[in-house]
Amino acid sequence: MLDYIVVGLGLSGLAISEELEKRNKSFVVFDDHSQNSSYVAGGIFNPVVLKRFTLAWNADSQLKIAMPFYRELEEKLQQKFINTWNIYRRFHSVEEQNEWFVATDKPGLSGFLDPELKKNTNKNLNVSYSFGMVKQTGNIDTEDLLHNYTAYLEKKDRFRSERFDYSELVNRDGFVEYQDLKASYIIFCEGFGLRNNPYFNFLPLRGNKGEYITIYSEELELDFAIKSSVFIMPLGNHLYKVGATYDHQDKTPEITAQAREKLVRQLKDVINCEFEVVDQVAGIRPAVADRRPLVGPHPEITNMFCCNGFGSRGVLIAPSMAPQLLDFIEKDKELDKEIDLRRFTKKHYKPA
Ligand SMILES: Cc1cc2nc3c(=O)[nH]c(=O)nc-3n(C[C@H](O)[C@H](O)[C@H](O)COP(=O)(O)OP(=O)(O)OC[C@H]3O[C@@H](n4cnc5c(N)ncnc54)[C@H](O)[C@@H]3O)c2cc1C
């Protein structure tokens, strides 16, 4: 008998798997590649909300857990996944520059916001005001990380590249059965795929489609990221990721011409040199109305759990959620109320 079955190997399933391994638990992970939010993500870790110059929810403590988590994965898989660069926030008015100065003095933010404004020295950028620089930021190459991690689990015979069929799951007294497997617990980490899960689809998970384009430009020569109406992130070799869009209506997985045109238009507002669009990707962010994760137990079935709802910040949030959920299951430690999915059970869940 296994300790755990995990459904989904995006950032959530990866963080859960890592935590299970640390605790010497036996487990098998299923993934059918039906969602690809974690694969197409920019992978940016940035604790600051750049619209308002405030700290994102719990970002400081999440960063302290996330960075050692990804560094350990680099060691374990013998591969580099972390890229560090600063974000330059383009100001659109003197008022914004002043707001930046006020924010740099605020407790919690001063370690991330550089009080010295940066003048533009790149002739390919359209900039009327200075930039504000955010420190301790960068990105995780999530696609590479997930490919490598999947191979790692495969070698350990802990990965099944197939769809998890909910109709074949049987809940027994104190354990679950699925095809040839028996496990004490099951954790669902399906991202937006959760809406197909009959056990947890009562949760108010809203998809939010995001698209990125990748451009090639020899002239641009940026070694930092720019946040303006659009985010421009350096990938190396004259490639840049530009995005992402936010769309609450469209829940289809395909890339769209509208998103590409919008991103190109926004990009031309920031840069004035030649570029070529060389790639485009799309994914659905697992977003929740109250912008907090959905972590915790099924309202009736005691050995069934969910770890989801990371919205647009999975890179920073996932490594903090997995230990909390496993402490809850294994050590009976209460979940932080803000993340506990039971905040929705009374309103939405109707027992059969
Ligand atoms: C365009 C875009 C840009 C983004 N940029 C960033 C960023 O820069 N920084 C950041 O922190 N976040 C970013 N995000 C958000 C981030 O991607 C998500 O928060 C995170 O990836 C969610 O991870 P997850 O594991 O919960 O879900 P997912 O990544 O969706 O993973 C769920 C997994 O479950 C599998 N699955 C589902 N159903 C089944 C089933 N029945 N059987 C088997 N497998 C199943 C799917 O195949 C998938 O692999 C971005 C998202 C998008 C779309």
Short mmCIF file of C-alpha atoms and ligand atoms in Angstrom, two decimals:
data_model
loop_
_atom_site.label_atom_id
_atom_site.label_comp_id
_atom_site.label_asym_id
_atom_site.label_seq_id
_atom_site.Cartn_x
_atom_site.Cartn_y
_atom_site.Cartn_z
CA MET A 1 0.00 0.00 0.00
CA LEU A 2 1.26 3.50 -0.93
CA ASP A 3 1.14 6.47 1.39
CA TYR A 4 -0.08 8.90 -1.30
CA ILE A 5 -1.46 9.25 -4.83
CA VAL A 6 -0.87 12.72 -6.34
CA VAL A 7 -2.89 13.89 -9.34
CA GLY A 8 -1.16 16.60 -11.42
CA LEU A 9 2.48 17.51 -11.86
CA GLY A 10 2.55 21.27 -12.29
CA LEU A 11 4.18 23.50 -9.67
CA SER A 12 1.71 22.30 -7.05
CA GLY A 13 2.25 18.56 -7.67
CA LEU A 14 6.01 19.12 -7.81
CA ALA A 15 6.06 20.90 -4.43
CA ILE A 16 3.88 18.16 -2.91
CA SER A 17 6.13 15.42 -4.35
CA GLU A 18 9.23 17.10 -2.97
CA GLU A 19 7.68 17.39 0.46
CA LEU A 20 6.59 13.74 0.38
CA GLU A 21 10.09 12.66 -0.52
CA LYS A 22 11.56 14.71 2.33
CA ARG A 23 9.18 12.92 4.70
CA ASN A 24 10.08 9.48 3.29
CA LYS A 25 6.56 8.80 2.05
CA SER A 26 5.80 6.43 -0.80
CA PHE A 27 3.76 7.93 -3.65
CA VAL A 28 2.83 7.85 -7.33
CA VAL A 29 2.06 10.95 -9.43
CA PHE A 30 -0.32 11.05 -12.42
CA ASP A 31 -0.15 13.67 -15.16
CA ASP A 32 -1.70 13.71 -18.65
CA HIS A 33 -0.45 17.17 -19.73
CA SER A 34 -4.03 18.40 -20.09
CA GLN A 35 -3.14 21.74 -18.43
CA ASN A 36 0.03 23.68 -19.04
CA SER A 37 -0.05 26.76 -16.84
CA SER A 38 3.18 25.76 -15.07
CA TYR A 39 4.88 25.00 -18.40
CA VAL A 40 4.13 28.30 -20.12
CA ALA A 41 4.54 30.51 -17.02
CA GLY A 42 7.06 33.33 -17.13
CA GLY A 43 8.26 31.76 -13.89
CA ILE A 44 8.83 35.21 -12.44
CA PHE A 45 9.41 35.56 -8.73
CA ASN A 46 8.72 39.11 -7.66
CA PRO A 47 7.37 39.94 -4.21
CA VAL A 48 6.14 43.43 -5.19
CA VAL A 49 2.82 44.40 -6.78
CA LEU A 50 4.15 46.75 -9.43
CA LYS A 51 0.89 48.56 -10.08
CA ARG A 52 0.57 49.86 -6.55
CA PHE A 53 4.07 49.41 -5.07
CA THR A 54 2.85 47.17 -2.26
CA LEU A 55 4.06 43.78 -1.06
CA ALA A 56 2.11 40.86 -2.53
CA TRP A 57 0.27 38.62 -0.07
CA ASN A 58 2.81 36.96 2.30
CA ALA A 59 5.45 37.40 -0.42
CA ASP A 60 8.31 38.07 1.96
CA SER A 61 7.88 34.79 3.86
CA GLN A 62 7.09 32.88 0.63
CA LEU A 63 10.33 34.11 -0.94
CA LYS A 64 12.30 32.84 2.08
CA ILE A 65 10.88 29.35 1.53
CA ALA A 66 10.85 29.38 -2.29
CA MET A 67 14.47 30.32 -3.00
CA PRO A 68 16.06 27.51 -0.92
CA PHE A 69 13.43 25.16 -2.40
CA TYR A 70 14.49 25.91 -6.00
CA ARG A 71 18.19 25.95 -5.07
CA GLU A 72 17.83 22.46 -3.57
CA LEU A 73 16.16 21.30 -6.78
CA GLU A 74 19.08 22.68 -8.79
CA GLU A 75 21.45 20.63 -6.59
CA LYS A 76 19.32 17.52 -6.73
CA LEU A 77 18.75 17.55 -10.48
CA GLN A 78 22.18 19.01 -11.30
CA GLN A 79 20.70 21.67 -13.53
CA LYS A 80 20.33 25.46 -13.37
CA PHE A 81 16.71 26.69 -13.19
CA ILE A 82 17.05 30.04 -11.39
CA ASN A 83 17.82 33.20 -13.38
CA THR A 84 18.26 36.44 -11.48
CA TRP A 85 17.80 39.90 -12.92
CA ASN A 86 16.30 43.16 -11.66
CA ILE A 87 12.95 44.52 -12.76
CA TYR A 88 12.90 48.10 -14.01
CA ARG A 89 9.48 49.65 -13.48
CA ARG A 90 8.83 52.33 -16.10
CA PHE A 91 7.18 55.43 -14.61
CA HIS A 92 4.49 57.25 -16.54
CA SER A 93 4.36 60.44 -14.48
CA VAL A 94 6.15 62.48 -11.81
CA GLU A 95 3.40 61.43 -9.38
CA GLU A 96 4.34 57.80 -9.89
CA GLN A 97 7.99 58.56 -9.22
CA ASN A 98 6.95 60.26 -5.98
CA GLU A 99 4.81 57.28 -4.98
CA TRP A 100 7.85 55.10 -5.53
CA PHE A 101 9.91 57.21 -3.11
CA VAL A 102 7.19 56.92 -0.47
CA ALA A 103 7.05 53.12 -0.98
CA THR A 104 10.83 52.66 -0.65
CA ASP A 105 10.56 53.85 2.97
CA LYS A 106 7.81 51.41 3.93
CA PRO A 107 8.72 48.52 6.21
CA GLY A 108 8.86 45.25 4.27
CA LEU A 109 9.36 47.00 0.93
CA SER A 110 12.66 48.78 1.51
CA GLY A 111 14.66 45.58 0.92
CA PHE A 112 13.13 45.19 -2.54
CA LEU A 113 12.75 48.74 -3.92
CA ASP A 114 15.90 50.67 -4.77
CA PRO A 115 15.47 54.33 -3.70
CA GLU A 116 17.83 55.56 -6.42
CA LEU A 117 15.98 56.15 -9.70
CA LYS A 118 17.56 54.65 -12.82
CA LYS A 119 18.03 56.83 -15.90
CA ASN A 120 17.52 55.18 -19.25
CA THR A 121 20.69 54.60 -21.29
CA ASN A 122 19.21 52.31 -23.96
CA LYS A 123 18.27 54.18 -27.16
CA ASN A 124 15.84 51.42 -28.13
CA LEU A 125 13.50 52.20 -25.24
CA ASN A 126 10.80 54.88 -25.27
CA VAL A 127 11.16 56.36 -21.81
CA SER A 128 10.08 59.84 -20.70
CA TYR A 129 10.72 59.34 -16.99
CA SER A 130 13.18 57.28 -14.98
CA PHE A 131 12.83 53.68 -13.86
CA GLY A 132 12.41 52.31 -10.34
CA MET A 133 14.43 49.15 -9.75
CA VAL A 134 13.08 46.09 -7.91
CA LYS A 135 15.72 43.80 -6.39
CA GLN A 136 15.73 40.10 -5.44
CA THR A 137 13.73 39.17 -8.54
CA GLY A 138 14.21 36.83 -11.48
CA ASN A 139 12.59 33.76 -12.91
CA ILE A 140 12.52 29.99 -12.65
CA ASP A 141 12.71 28.06 -15.90
CA THR A 142 9.58 26.13 -14.97
CA GLU A 143 9.39 24.18 -18.23
CA ASP A 144 12.91 22.85 -17.88
CA LEU A 145 12.37 22.18 -14.18
CA LEU A 146 9.19 20.17 -14.81
CA HIS A 147 10.76 18.15 -17.65
CA ASN A 148 13.72 17.27 -15.45
CA TYR A 149 11.57 16.53 -12.42
CA THR A 150 9.26 14.27 -14.42
CA ALA A 151 12.30 12.30 -15.65
CA TYR A 152 13.54 12.08 -12.05
CA LEU A 153 10.21 10.63 -10.86
CA GLU A 154 10.07 8.28 -13.85
CA LYS A 155 13.45 6.82 -12.91
CA LYS A 156 12.12 6.16 -9.42
CA ASP A 157 9.01 4.53 -10.89
CA ARG A 158 6.85 7.20 -9.29
CA PHE A 159 5.29 8.77 -12.38
CA ARG A 160 2.44 7.73 -14.64
CA SER A 161 1.96 9.69 -17.82
CA GLU A 162 -1.78 9.19 -18.08
CA ARG A 163 -5.14 10.77 -17.35
CA PHE A 164 -6.48 10.12 -13.86
CA ASP A 165 -10.01 8.79 -14.36
CA TYR A 166 -12.08 9.96 -11.39
CA SER A 167 -14.78 7.34 -12.02
CA GLU A 168 -12.30 4.59 -11.16
CA LEU A 169 -11.43 6.00 -7.74
CA VAL A 170 -12.94 4.00 -4.87
CA ASN A 171 -13.03 5.35 -1.37
CA ARG A 172 -12.60 2.57 1.23
CA ASP A 173 -12.52 2.79 4.97
CA GLY A 174 -9.22 4.58 5.71
CA PHE A 175 -7.72 4.35 2.23
CA VAL A 176 -8.42 4.85 -1.49
CA GLU A 177 -8.18 2.40 -4.36
CA TYR A 178 -7.38 3.31 -7.94
CA GLN A 179 -6.90 0.59 -10.55
CA ASP A 180 -3.92 -1.45 -9.26
CA LEU A 181 -3.05 1.08 -6.52
CA LYS A 182 -4.06 1.46 -2.90
CA ALA A 183 -3.03 4.54 -0.92
CA SER A 184 -3.70 6.04 2.49
CA TYR A 185 -4.31 9.49 0.96
CA ILE A 186 -4.90 11.22 -2.37
CA ILE A 187 -3.97 14.84 -3.15
CA PHE A 188 -5.42 16.61 -6.17
CA CYS A 189 -3.16 19.23 -7.82
CA GLU A 190 -4.83 19.64 -11.24
CA GLY A 191 -4.70 23.42 -11.64
CA PHE A 192 -7.64 24.59 -13.76
CA GLY A 193 -8.31 20.88 -14.49
CA LEU A 194 -9.97 20.83 -11.05
CA ARG A 195 -13.26 21.79 -12.66
CA ASN A 196 -13.45 18.20 -14.05
CA ASN A 197 -12.91 16.72 -10.59
CA PRO A 198 -16.31 15.62 -9.18
CA TYR A 199 -14.96 15.74 -5.60
CA PHE A 200 -13.74 19.34 -5.61
CA ASN A 201 -15.48 21.08 -8.50
CA PHE A 202 -17.75 22.87 -6.01
CA LEU A 203 -14.81 25.18 -5.26
CA PRO A 204 -14.97 28.62 -6.90
CA LEU A 205 -11.92 28.20 -9.13
CA ARG A 206 -11.99 30.72 -11.98
CA GLY A 207 -9.73 30.26 -14.91
CA ASN A 208 -7.77 33.23 -16.14
CA LYS A 209 -6.18 32.70 -19.52
CA GLY A 210 -2.70 34.07 -20.08
CA GLU A 211 -0.65 34.34 -23.27
CA TYR A 212 2.99 35.21 -23.84
CA ILE A 213 4.90 35.90 -27.02
CA THR A 214 8.65 35.36 -27.41
CA ILE A 215 10.49 37.89 -29.57
CA TYR A 216 13.95 37.93 -31.14
CA SER A 217 15.75 41.26 -31.33
CA GLU A 218 19.47 41.74 -31.81
CA GLU A 219 19.24 45.48 -31.19
CA LEU A 220 17.34 45.52 -27.91
CA GLU A 221 20.20 44.30 -25.66
CA LEU A 222 18.46 44.26 -22.27
CA ASP A 223 19.95 42.50 -19.27
CA PHE A 224 17.09 43.45 -16.94
CA ALA A 225 13.32 43.03 -17.15
CA ILE A 226 10.98 45.94 -17.84
CA LYS A 227 7.55 46.37 -16.34
CA SER A 228 5.40 48.83 -18.22
CA SER A 229 1.99 48.20 -19.79
CA VAL A 230 3.63 44.88 -20.65
CA PHE A 231 6.40 42.82 -19.04
CA ILE A 232 9.60 42.22 -21.03
CA MET A 233 11.87 39.51 -19.69
CA PRO A 234 15.36 38.68 -21.02
CA LEU A 235 15.90 35.00 -21.89
CA GLY A 236 19.43 35.33 -23.34
CA ASN A 237 20.57 34.90 -26.98
CA HIS A 238 18.57 38.02 -28.01
CA LEU A 239 15.28 36.36 -27.00
CA TYR A 240 12.68 38.01 -24.75
CA LYS A 241 9.41 36.84 -23.31
CA VAL A 242 6.70 39.51 -23.57
CA GLY A 243 3.38 39.33 -21.74
CA ALA A 244 1.27 38.18 -20.29
CA THR A 245 -2.37 38.79 -21.11
CA TYR A 246 -5.24 38.28 -18.64
CA ASP A 247 -8.57 37.02 -19.96
CA HIS A 248 -11.44 35.94 -17.66
CA GLN A 249 -13.79 34.97 -20.50
CA ASP A 250 -11.88 32.70 -22.86
CA LYS A 251 -11.18 29.30 -21.23
CA THR A 252 -9.80 27.59 -24.35
CA PRO A 253 -6.17 26.41 -24.30
CA GLU A 254 -5.23 27.71 -27.79
CA ILE A 255 -3.11 30.77 -28.58
CA THR A 256 -5.01 33.68 -30.20
CA ALA A 257 -4.25 36.32 -32.82
CA GLN A 258 -5.93 38.95 -30.61
CA ALA A 259 -3.48 38.34 -27.75
CA ARG A 260 -0.48 38.44 -30.11
CA GLU A 261 -1.65 41.72 -31.68
CA LYS A 262 -2.31 43.28 -28.28
CA LEU A 263 1.12 42.29 -26.94
CA VAL A 264 2.89 43.55 -30.07
CA ARG A 265 1.00 46.86 -29.79
CA GLN A 266 1.95 47.22 -26.11
CA LEU A 267 5.55 46.27 -26.85
CA LYS A 268 5.86 48.93 -29.56
CA ASP A 269 4.84 51.49 -26.97
CA VAL A 270 7.95 50.55 -24.95
CA ILE A 271 10.61 49.70 -27.56
CA ASN A 272 11.41 51.28 -30.93
CA CYS A 273 13.74 48.74 -32.55
CA GLU A 274 13.16 45.83 -34.93
CA PHE A 275 11.95 42.52 -33.53
CA GLU A 276 10.42 39.29 -34.72
CA VAL A 277 7.77 37.21 -32.91
CA VAL A 278 9.19 33.68 -32.80
CA ASP A 279 6.82 31.89 -30.43
CA GLN A 280 3.53 32.19 -28.58
CA VAL A 281 2.09 30.15 -25.70
CA ALA A 282 -1.14 30.08 -23.69
CA GLY A 283 -2.29 28.58 -20.41
CA ILE A 284 -5.09 28.93 -17.85
CA ARG A 285 -4.13 30.28 -14.44
CA PRO A 286 -6.00 28.57 -11.58
CA ALA A 287 -7.36 31.76 -10.05
CA VAL A 288 -9.75 32.11 -7.10
CA ALA A 289 -12.21 34.97 -6.53
CA ASP A 290 -10.65 35.96 -3.19
CA ARG A 291 -7.10 35.55 -4.60
CA ARG A 292 -6.07 32.99 -1.98
CA PRO A 293 -5.07 29.33 -2.49
CA LEU A 294 -7.45 26.40 -2.10
CA VAL A 295 -5.71 23.98 0.24
CA GLY A 296 -7.22 21.36 2.51
CA PRO A 297 -9.48 18.34 2.94
CA HIS A 298 -12.62 17.20 1.18
CA PRO A 299 -15.64 18.13 3.32
CA GLU A 300 -16.72 14.48 3.78
CA ILE A 301 -14.04 12.11 2.53
CA THR A 302 -11.29 12.23 5.13
CA ASN A 303 -8.36 10.91 3.08
CA MET A 304 -8.85 13.23 0.09
CA PHE A 305 -7.17 16.64 -0.29
CA CYS A 306 -6.68 19.51 -2.70
CA CYS A 307 -3.73 21.88 -3.29
CA ASN A 308 -4.68 24.50 -5.86
CA GLY A 309 -5.66 28.12 -6.53
CA PHE A 310 -2.22 29.71 -6.94
CA GLY A 311 -3.48 32.22 -9.55
CA SER A 312 -0.67 34.19 -11.14
CA ARG A 313 1.91 33.51 -8.40
CA GLY A 314 2.49 29.75 -8.36
CA VAL A 315 6.29 30.05 -8.31
CA LEU A 316 6.35 31.77 -4.93
CA ILE A 317 3.23 30.21 -3.40
CA ALA A 318 3.60 26.47 -4.20
CA PRO A 319 6.68 25.75 -2.02
CA SER A 320 4.92 27.23 1.07
CA MET A 321 1.64 25.37 0.58
CA ALA A 322 2.99 21.80 0.36
CA PRO A 323 4.53 21.69 3.89
CA GLN A 324 1.40 23.27 5.36
CA LEU A 325 -0.88 20.69 3.77
CA LEU A 326 1.33 17.77 4.81
CA ASP A 327 1.63 19.07 8.37
CA PHE A 328 -2.16 19.19 8.42
CA ILE A 329 -2.51 15.60 7.15
CA GLU A 330 0.37 14.02 9.04
CA LYS A 331 0.57 16.11 12.21
CA ASP A 332 -2.95 17.46 12.61
CA LYS A 333 -1.59 21.01 12.48
CA GLU A 334 -4.27 23.59 11.63
CA LEU A 335 -4.15 25.24 8.21
CA ASP A 336 -3.79 28.97 7.91
CA LYS A 337 -7.42 30.18 7.63
CA GLU A 338 -6.68 32.29 4.57
CA ILE A 339 -5.66 29.27 2.48
CA ASP A 340 -8.05 26.69 3.98
CA LEU A 341 -10.54 25.63 1.29
CA ARG A 342 -13.12 25.02 4.03
CA ARG A 343 -13.82 28.77 3.90
CA PHE A 344 -15.99 27.79 0.90
CA THR A 345 -17.45 24.45 1.97
CA LYS A 346 -20.52 25.73 3.82
CA LYS A 347 -21.55 28.06 1.01
CA HIS A 348 -20.93 25.82 -1.99
CA TYR A 349 -20.76 22.16 -1.08
CA LYS A 350 -24.02 20.24 -1.16
CA PRO A 351 -23.62 16.63 0.00
CA ALA A 352 -25.31 14.10 -2.31
C1 LIG B 1 0.80 32.85 -19.36
C2 LIG B 1 1.05 32.60 -17.90
C3 LIG B 1 2.11 33.22 -17.28
C4 LIG B 1 2.36 32.99 -15.92
N1 LIG B 1 3.44 33.59 -15.35
C5 LIG B 1 3.73 33.34 -14.05
C6 LIG B 1 4.89 33.91 -13.45
O1 LIG B 1 5.67 34.60 -14.11
N2 LIG B 1 5.14 33.65 -12.13
C7 LIG B 1 4.29 32.87 -11.37
O2 LIG B 1 4.55 32.67 -10.19
N3 LIG B 1 3.19 32.31 -11.93
C8 LIG B 1 2.89 32.54 -13.23
N4 LIG B 1 1.79 31.98 -13.81
C9 LIG B 1 0.88 31.22 -12.93
C10 LIG B 1 1.40 29.83 -12.65
O3 LIG B 1 1.66 29.25 -13.88
C11 LIG B 1 0.36 29.04 -11.84
O4 LIG B 1 0.11 29.67 -10.61
C12 LIG B 1 0.87 27.63 -11.54
O5 LIG B 1 1.52 27.10 -12.65
C13 LIG B 1 -0.24 26.69 -11.14
O6 LIG B 1 0.31 25.42 -10.91
P1 LIG B 1 -0.60 24.16 -10.66
O7 LIG B 1 0.32 23.01 -10.45
O8 LIG B 1 -1.59 24.45 -9.57
O9 LIG B 1 -1.46 23.97 -11.99
P2 LIG B 1 -1.02 23.49 -13.46
O10 LIG B 1 0.25 24.07 -13.86
O11 LIG B 1 -2.21 23.72 -14.33
O12 LIG B 1 -0.78 21.93 -13.28
C14 LIG B 1 -1.81 21.01 -13.15
C15 LIG B 1 -1.35 19.68 -13.70
O13 LIG B 1 -2.37 18.70 -13.49
C16 LIG B 1 -2.50 17.88 -14.64
N5 LIG B 1 -3.85 17.30 -14.65
C17 LIG B 1 -5.04 17.95 -14.57
N6 LIG B 1 -6.07 17.06 -14.59
C18 LIG B 1 -5.51 15.82 -14.66
C19 LIG B 1 -6.05 14.49 -14.70
N7 LIG B 1 -7.36 14.22 -14.64
N8 LIG B 1 -5.18 13.45 -14.82
C20 LIG B 1 -3.82 13.66 -14.86
N9 LIG B 1 -3.28 14.91 -14.81
C21 LIG B 1 -4.11 15.97 -14.70
C22 LIG B 1 -2.23 18.84 -15.80
O14 LIG B 1 -1.79 18.15 -16.94
C23 LIG B 1 -1.13 19.75 -15.22
O15 LIG B 1 0.16 19.30 -15.53
C24 LIG B 1 1.50 32.15 -15.16
C25 LIG B 1 0.45 31.51 -15.79
C26 LIG B 1 0.22 31.71 -17.15
C27 LIG B 1 -0.90 30.99 -17.82
#
